[in-house]
PDB file of C-alpha atoms in Angstrom:
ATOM      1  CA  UNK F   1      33.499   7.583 -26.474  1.00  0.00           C
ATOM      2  CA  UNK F   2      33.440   9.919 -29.164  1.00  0.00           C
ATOM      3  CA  UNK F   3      35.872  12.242 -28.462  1.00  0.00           C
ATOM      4  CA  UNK F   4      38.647  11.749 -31.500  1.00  0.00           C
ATOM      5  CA  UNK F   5      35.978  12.225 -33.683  1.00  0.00           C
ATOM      6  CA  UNK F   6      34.741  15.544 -31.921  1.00  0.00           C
ATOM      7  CA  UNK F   7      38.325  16.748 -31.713  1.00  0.00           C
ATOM      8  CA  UNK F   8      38.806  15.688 -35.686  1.00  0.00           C
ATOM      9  CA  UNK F   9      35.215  17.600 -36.958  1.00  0.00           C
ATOM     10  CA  UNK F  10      36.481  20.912 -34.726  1.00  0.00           C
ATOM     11  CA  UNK F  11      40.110  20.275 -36.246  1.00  0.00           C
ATOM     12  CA  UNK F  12      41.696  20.614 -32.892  1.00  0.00           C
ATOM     13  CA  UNK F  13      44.968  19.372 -31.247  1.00  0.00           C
ATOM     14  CA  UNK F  14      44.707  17.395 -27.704  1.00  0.00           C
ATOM     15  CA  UNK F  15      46.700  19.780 -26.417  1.00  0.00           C
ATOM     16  CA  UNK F  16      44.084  22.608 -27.283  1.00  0.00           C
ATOM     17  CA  UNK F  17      41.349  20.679 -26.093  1.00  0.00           C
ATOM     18  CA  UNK F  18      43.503  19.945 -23.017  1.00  0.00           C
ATOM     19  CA  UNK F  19      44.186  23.480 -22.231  1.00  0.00           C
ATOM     20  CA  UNK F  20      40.602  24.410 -22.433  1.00  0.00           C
ATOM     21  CA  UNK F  21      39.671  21.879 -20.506  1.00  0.00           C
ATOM     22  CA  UNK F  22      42.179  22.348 -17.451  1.00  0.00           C
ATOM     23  CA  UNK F  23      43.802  19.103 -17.442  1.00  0.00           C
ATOM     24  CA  UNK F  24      46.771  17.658 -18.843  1.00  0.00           C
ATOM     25  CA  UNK F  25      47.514  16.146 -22.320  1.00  0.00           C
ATOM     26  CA  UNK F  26      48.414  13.133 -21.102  1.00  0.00           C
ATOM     27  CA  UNK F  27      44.881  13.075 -19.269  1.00  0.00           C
ATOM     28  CA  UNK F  28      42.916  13.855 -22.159  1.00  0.00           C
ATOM     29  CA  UNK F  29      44.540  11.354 -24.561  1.00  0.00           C
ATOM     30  CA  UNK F  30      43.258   8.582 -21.592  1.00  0.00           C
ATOM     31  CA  UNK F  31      39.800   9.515 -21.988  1.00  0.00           C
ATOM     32  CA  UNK F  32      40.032   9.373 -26.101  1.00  0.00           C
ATOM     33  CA  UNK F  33      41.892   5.912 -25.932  1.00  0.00           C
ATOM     34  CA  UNK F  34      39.176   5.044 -22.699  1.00  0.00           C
ATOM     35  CA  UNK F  35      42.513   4.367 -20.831  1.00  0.00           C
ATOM     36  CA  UNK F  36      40.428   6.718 -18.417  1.00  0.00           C
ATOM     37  CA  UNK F  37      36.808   7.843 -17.451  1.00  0.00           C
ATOM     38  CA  UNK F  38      36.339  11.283 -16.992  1.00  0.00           C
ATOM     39  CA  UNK F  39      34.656  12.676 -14.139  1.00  0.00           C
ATOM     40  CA  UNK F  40      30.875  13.833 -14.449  1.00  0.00           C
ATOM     41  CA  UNK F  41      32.017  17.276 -13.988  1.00  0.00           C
ATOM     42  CA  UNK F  42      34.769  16.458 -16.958  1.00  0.00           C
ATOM     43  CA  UNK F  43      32.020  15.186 -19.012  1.00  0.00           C
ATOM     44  CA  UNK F  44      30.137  18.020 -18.882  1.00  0.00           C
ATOM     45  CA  UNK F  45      32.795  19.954 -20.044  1.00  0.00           C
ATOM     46  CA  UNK F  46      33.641  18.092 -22.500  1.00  0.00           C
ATOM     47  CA  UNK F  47      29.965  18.262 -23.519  1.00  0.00           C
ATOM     48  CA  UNK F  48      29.959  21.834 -23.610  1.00  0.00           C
ATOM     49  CA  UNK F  49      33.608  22.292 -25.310  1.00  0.00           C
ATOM     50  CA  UNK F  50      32.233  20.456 -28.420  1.00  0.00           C
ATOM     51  CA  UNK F  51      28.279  21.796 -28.168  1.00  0.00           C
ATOM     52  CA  UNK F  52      27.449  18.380 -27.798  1.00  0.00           C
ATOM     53  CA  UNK F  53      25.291  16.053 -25.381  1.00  0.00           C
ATOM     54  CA  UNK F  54      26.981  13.721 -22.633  1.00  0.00           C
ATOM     55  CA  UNK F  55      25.106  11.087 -24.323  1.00  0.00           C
ATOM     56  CA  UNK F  56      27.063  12.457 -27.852  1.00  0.00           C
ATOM     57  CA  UNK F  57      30.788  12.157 -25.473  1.00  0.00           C
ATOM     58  CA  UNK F  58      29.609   8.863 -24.631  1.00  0.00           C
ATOM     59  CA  UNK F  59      28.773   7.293 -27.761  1.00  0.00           C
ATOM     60  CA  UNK F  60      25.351   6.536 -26.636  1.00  0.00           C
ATOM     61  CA  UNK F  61      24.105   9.458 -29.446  1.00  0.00           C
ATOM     62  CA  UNK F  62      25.665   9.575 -33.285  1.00  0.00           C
ATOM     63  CA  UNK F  63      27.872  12.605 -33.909  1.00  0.00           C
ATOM     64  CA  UNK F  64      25.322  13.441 -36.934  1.00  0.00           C
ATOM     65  CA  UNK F  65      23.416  15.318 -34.388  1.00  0.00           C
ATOM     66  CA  UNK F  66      26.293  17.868 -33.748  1.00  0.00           C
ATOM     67  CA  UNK F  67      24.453  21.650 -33.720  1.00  0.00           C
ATOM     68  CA  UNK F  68      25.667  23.960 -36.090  1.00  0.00           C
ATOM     69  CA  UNK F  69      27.929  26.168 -34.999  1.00  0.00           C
ATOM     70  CA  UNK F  70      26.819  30.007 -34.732  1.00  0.00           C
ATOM     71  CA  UNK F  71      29.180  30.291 -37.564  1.00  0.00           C
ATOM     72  CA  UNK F  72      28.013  28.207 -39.849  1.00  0.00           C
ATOM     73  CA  UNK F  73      24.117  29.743 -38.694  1.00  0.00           C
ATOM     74  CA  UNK F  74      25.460  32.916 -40.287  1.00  0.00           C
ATOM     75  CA  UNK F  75      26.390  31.521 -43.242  1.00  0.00           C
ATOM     76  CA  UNK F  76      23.000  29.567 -43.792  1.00  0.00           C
ATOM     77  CA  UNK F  77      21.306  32.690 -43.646  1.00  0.00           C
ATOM     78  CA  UNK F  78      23.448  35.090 -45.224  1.00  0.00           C
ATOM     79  CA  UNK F  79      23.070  32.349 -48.485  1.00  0.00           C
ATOM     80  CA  UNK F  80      19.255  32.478 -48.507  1.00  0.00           C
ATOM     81  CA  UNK F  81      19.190  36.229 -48.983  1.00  0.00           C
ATOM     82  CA  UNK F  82      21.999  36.048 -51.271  1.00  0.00           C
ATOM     83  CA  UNK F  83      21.727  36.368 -55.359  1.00  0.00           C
ATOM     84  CA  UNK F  84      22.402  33.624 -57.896  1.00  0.00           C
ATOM     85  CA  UNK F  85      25.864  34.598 -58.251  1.00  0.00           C
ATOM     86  CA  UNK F  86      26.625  35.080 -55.032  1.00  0.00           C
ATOM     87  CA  UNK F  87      25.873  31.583 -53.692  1.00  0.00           C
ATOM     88  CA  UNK F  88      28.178  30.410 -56.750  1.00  0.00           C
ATOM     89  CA  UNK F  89      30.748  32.565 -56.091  1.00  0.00           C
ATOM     90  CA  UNK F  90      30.850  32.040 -52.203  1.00  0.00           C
ATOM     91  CA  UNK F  91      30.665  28.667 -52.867  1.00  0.00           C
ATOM     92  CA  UNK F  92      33.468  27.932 -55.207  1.00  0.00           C
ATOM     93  CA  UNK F  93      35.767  30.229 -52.556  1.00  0.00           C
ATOM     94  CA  UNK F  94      34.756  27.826 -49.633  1.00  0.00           C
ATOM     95  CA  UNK F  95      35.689  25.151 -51.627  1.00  0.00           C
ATOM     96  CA  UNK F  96      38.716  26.280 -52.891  1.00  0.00           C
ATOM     97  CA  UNK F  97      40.085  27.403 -49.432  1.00  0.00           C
ATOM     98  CA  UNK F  98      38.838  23.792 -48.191  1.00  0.00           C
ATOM     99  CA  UNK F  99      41.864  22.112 -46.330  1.00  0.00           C
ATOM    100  CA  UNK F 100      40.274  18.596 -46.777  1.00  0.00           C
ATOM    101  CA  UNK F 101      38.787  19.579 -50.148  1.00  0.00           C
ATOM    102  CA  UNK F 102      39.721  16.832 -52.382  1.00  0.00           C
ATOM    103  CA  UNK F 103      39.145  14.199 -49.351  1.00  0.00           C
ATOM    104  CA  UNK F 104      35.842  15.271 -48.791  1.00  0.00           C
ATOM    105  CA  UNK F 105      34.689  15.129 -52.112  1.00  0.00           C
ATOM    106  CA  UNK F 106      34.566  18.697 -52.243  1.00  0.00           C
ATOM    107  CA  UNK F 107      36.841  19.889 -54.968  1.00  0.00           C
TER     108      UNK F 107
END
């Protein structure tokens, strides 16, 4: 499964994921370490929680196909209409404010 990954790319905790989900930490940590299946009404969730497919939770799909987030939509768009300077400027603050910055390359 790919659910450490998920959690890591949405930069949540188990225990958020856990909450949101209904079910204990303990419970969720199984079905990252496969110590457990989840249920196909917990898979489903978990598909939805991340905006993924059950295929994605599986493993069965690569995480590259993750949807943008509504978010990060905005952003796209807001940057196309944008000037020159604006891009560069919006840019450079994203980066700087970048908690994995320097370990993504970034900064």
């Amino acid at each position: 499964m790919n659910l450490k990954q998920l959690r890591a790319i949405k930069r949540v905790s188990q225990k958020e994921v856990s909450s949101c989900l209904g079910c204990s930490p303990v419970v969720y940590s199984r079905y990252e370490t496969g110590e457990r299946e989840p249920s196909l009404e917990m898979l489903g969730k978990l598909a939805d929680y991340f905006g993924v497919s059950t295929d994605c939770v599986l493993g069965r799909e690569t995480i590259a196909r993750i949807p943008m987030s509504e978010f990060e939509v905005q952003l796209i768009e807001a940057a196309r209409y944008a000037d020159t300077r604006a891009k560069e400027d919006a840019l450079a603050m994203l980066k700087a404010h970048c908690v994995d910055a320097k370990k993504e390359g970034l900064a």
